[in-house]
Coordinates of N, CA and C in Angstrom, one line a residue:
V1 N 0.8 -1.2 0.0 CA 0.0 0.0 0.0 C 0.9 1.2 0.0
L2 N 0.7 2.1 -0.9 CA 1.4 3.4 -1.0 C 0.6 4.5 -0.4
P3 N 1.2 5.6 0.0 CA 0.4 6.7 0.5 C -0.4 7.3 -0.6
G4 N -1.6 7.7 -0.2 CA -2.5 8.3 -1.2 C -2.3 9.8 -1.3
P5 N -3.0 10.5 -2.2 CA -2.7 11.9 -2.4 C -3.3 12.8 -1.3
R6 N -4.0 12.2 -0.3 CA -4.6 13.0 0.7 C -3.6 13.9 1.5
V7 N -4.1 15.0 2.0 CA -3.2 15.8 2.8 C -3.3 15.5 4.3
E8 N -4.5 15.1 4.7 CA -4.7 14.8 6.1 C -4.5 13.3 6.3
G9 N -4.0 12.9 7.4 CA -3.8 11.5 7.7 C -2.4 11.3 8.3
Y10 N -1.8 10.1 8.1 CA -0.6 9.7 8.7 C 0.5 9.7 7.6
R11 N 1.6 10.3 7.9 CA 2.7 10.3 6.9 C 3.9 9.6 7.6
V12 N 4.9 9.2 6.7 CA 6.1 8.6 7.2 C 7.2 9.6 7.1
Q13 N 7.9 9.9 8.2 CA 9.0 10.8 8.3 C 10.3 10.1 8.2
F14 N 11.1 10.5 7.3 CA 12.4 9.9 7.1 C 13.6 10.6 7.7
G15 N 13.3 11.9 8.1 CA 14.4 12.6 8.8 C 14.0 14.1 9.0
A16 N 14.8 14.8 9.8 CA 14.5 16.2 10.1 C 15.9 16.9 10.2
F17 N 16.0 18.0 9.5 CA 17.2 18.7 9.3 C 17.1 20.2 9.6
R18 N 18.0 20.9 10.2 CA 18.0 22.3 10.3 C 18.4 22.9 8.9
D19 N 19.3 22.3 8.2 CA 19.7 22.7 6.9 C 18.8 22.2 5.8
R20 N 18.0 23.1 5.1 CA 17.1 22.6 4.1 C 17.8 21.8 3.0
G21 N 19.0 22.2 2.7 CA 19.8 21.5 1.6 C 19.9 20.0 2.0
N22 N 20.2 19.7 3.2 CA 20.4 18.3 3.6 C 19.0 17.6 3.5
A23 N 18.0 18.2 3.9 CA 16.6 17.6 3.7 C 16.3 17.4 2.3
A24 N 16.6 18.3 1.4 CA 16.4 18.2 0.0 C 17.2 17.0 -0.6
R25 N 18.4 16.9 -0.1 CA 19.3 15.8 -0.6 C 18.7 14.4 -0.3
L26 N 18.2 14.3 1.0 CA 17.5 13.1 1.4 C 16.3 12.8 0.5
A27 N 15.5 13.8 0.3 CA 14.3 13.7 -0.5 C 14.6 13.2 -1.9
G28 N 15.7 13.7 -2.4 CA 16.2 13.3 -3.8 C 16.7 11.9 -3.8
E29 N 17.4 11.5 -2.8 CA 17.8 10.1 -2.7 C 16.7 9.1 -2.6
L30 N 15.6 9.5 -1.8 CA 14.4 8.7 -1.7 C 13.7 8.6 -3.0
G31 N 13.6 9.7 -3.7 CA 13.0 9.7 -5.0 C 13.7 8.8 -6.0
S32 N 15.0 8.7 -5.9 CA 15.8 7.8 -6.8 C 15.5 6.4 -6.5
R33 N 14.9 6.1 -5.3 CA 14.5 4.7 -4.9 C 13.0 4.6 -5.1
N34 N 12.3 5.5 -5.8 CA 10.9 5.4 -6.0 C 10.0 5.6 -4.7
I35 N 10.6 6.3 -3.8 CA 9.9 6.7 -2.6 C 9.6 8.2 -2.7
H36 N 8.4 8.6 -3.0 CA 8.1 10.0 -3.2 C 8.0 10.7 -1.9
A37 N 8.9 11.7 -1.7 CA 8.9 12.4 -0.4 C 9.0 13.9 -0.7
E38 N 8.7 14.7 0.3 CA 8.8 16.1 0.2 C 9.4 16.7 1.4
V39 N 9.9 17.9 1.3 CA 10.5 18.6 2.4 C 9.5 19.7 2.9
L40 N 9.1 19.6 4.1 CA 8.1 20.5 4.7 C 8.9 21.8 5.1
P41 N 8.1 22.9 5.1 CA 8.8 24.2 5.6 C 9.2 24.0 7.1
A42 N 10.2 24.8 7.5 CA 10.8 24.6 8.8 C 9.6 24.8 9.9
D43 N 9.7 24.0 10.9 CA 8.7 24.1 12.0 C 9.2 25.1 13.0
R44 N 8.5 25.2 14.1 CA 8.9 26.2 15.1 C 10.2 25.9 15.8
H45 N 10.8 24.7 15.5 CA 12.1 24.4 16.0 C 13.2 24.6 15.0
G46 N 12.8 25.0 13.8 CA 13.7 25.3 12.7 C 14.1 24.0 12.0
L47 N 13.3 22.9 12.1 CA 13.6 21.7 11.4 C 12.8 21.5 10.1
H48 N 13.4 21.1 9.1 CA 12.8 20.8 7.8 C 12.6 19.3 7.8
R49 N 11.3 18.8 7.8 CA 11.1 17.4 7.9 C 10.9 16.8 6.5
V50 N 11.4 15.6 6.3 CA 11.3 14.9 5.0 C 10.2 13.8 5.2
V51 N 9.1 13.9 4.6 CA 8.0 13.0 4.8 C 7.5 12.5 3.4
T52 N 6.7 11.4 3.5 CA 6.0 10.9 2.3 C 5.2 12.0 1.7
Y53 N 5.2 12.0 0.3 CA 4.3 12.9 -0.4 C 2.9 12.2 -0.4
G54 N 2.0 12.7 0.3 CA 0.7 12.0 0.5 C 0.6 11.4 1.9
A55 N -0.5 10.9 2.2 CA -0.7 10.3 3.5 C -1.5 9.0 3.5
F56 N -1.3 8.3 4.6 CA -2.1 7.0 4.8 C -3.3 7.4 5.6
G57 N -4.4 6.6 5.4 CA -5.6 6.8 6.1 C -5.5 6.4 7.6
D58 N -4.6 5.5 8.0 CA -4.5 5.1 9.4 C -3.0 4.8 9.7
A59 N -2.7 4.9 11.0 CA -1.3 4.7 11.4 C -0.8 3.3 11.2
D60 N -1.6 2.3 11.3 CA -1.2 0.9 11.0 C -0.7 0.7 9.6
S61 N -1.4 1.3 8.6 CA -1.0 1.2 7.2 C 0.4 1.9 7.0
A62 N 0.5 3.1 7.7 CA 1.8 3.8 7.5 C 2.9 3.0 8.2
R63 N 2.7 2.5 9.3 CA 3.7 1.7 10.0 C 4.1 0.4 9.2
R64 N 3.1 -0.2 8.6 CA 3.4 -1.4 7.8 C 4.2 -1.1 6.6
W65 N 3.9 0.0 5.9 CA 4.6 0.5 4.7 C 6.0 0.9 5.1
A66 N 6.2 1.6 6.2 CA 7.5 2.0 6.7 C 8.4 0.7 7.0
G67 N 7.8 -0.3 7.6 CA 8.5 -1.5 7.8 C 8.9 -2.2 6.5
E68 N 8.0 -2.2 5.5 CA 8.3 -2.8 4.2 C 9.5 -2.1 3.5
V69 N 9.5 -0.8 3.5 CA 10.6 -0.1 2.8 C 11.9 -0.3 3.6
T70 N 11.8 -0.4 4.9 CA 13.0 -0.7 5.7 C 13.6 -2.1 5.4
A71 N 12.7 -3.1 5.5 CA 13.0 -4.5 5.2 C 13.6 -4.7 3.8
A72 N 13.1 -3.9 2.9 CA 13.6 -4.0 1.5 C 15.0 -3.3 1.3
G73 N 15.5 -2.7 2.4 CA 16.8 -2.0 2.3 C 16.7 -0.7 1.6
L74 N 15.6 -0.1 1.4 CA 15.4 1.2 0.7 C 15.8 2.4 1.6
V75 N 15.7 2.2 2.9 CA 16.1 3.3 3.8 C 17.0 2.6 4.9
C76 N 18.0 3.4 5.5 CA 18.9 2.8 6.4 C 18.3 2.7 7.8
E77 N 17.6 3.7 8.2 CA 17.0 3.7 9.6 C 15.5 3.6 9.5
R78 N 14.9 3.1 10.5 CA 13.4 2.9 10.5 C 12.8 4.3 10.5
P79 N 11.9 4.6 9.6 CA 11.3 5.9 9.6 C 10.2 6.0 10.7
T80 N 9.7 7.1 11.0 CA 8.7 7.4 12.0 C 7.4 7.8 11.4
V81 N 6.3 7.3 12.0 CA 5.0 7.7 11.5 C 4.5 8.9 12.3
V82 N 4.1 9.9 11.5 CA 3.7 11.2 12.1 C 2.3 11.6 11.6
R83 N 1.6 12.4 12.3 CA 0.3 12.9 11.9 C 0.4 14.4 11.5

């Protein structure tokens, strides 16, 4: 199951960076592995989060997908599910 185009729901976060360039690099690396990700604007802590482009309808689906991409070796560390 891949994330849908919805804006609301659960997303998978792959990282958070103070430097937007580092976040963009990770998003590009994920894209080269067919994992569509985007960089969110800096939050109140100054962090640019790299998350799935689109969202899952429930947390279990997001966790399951995160586990699949980790098991397939597409990401080095286990991503986090965020809302």
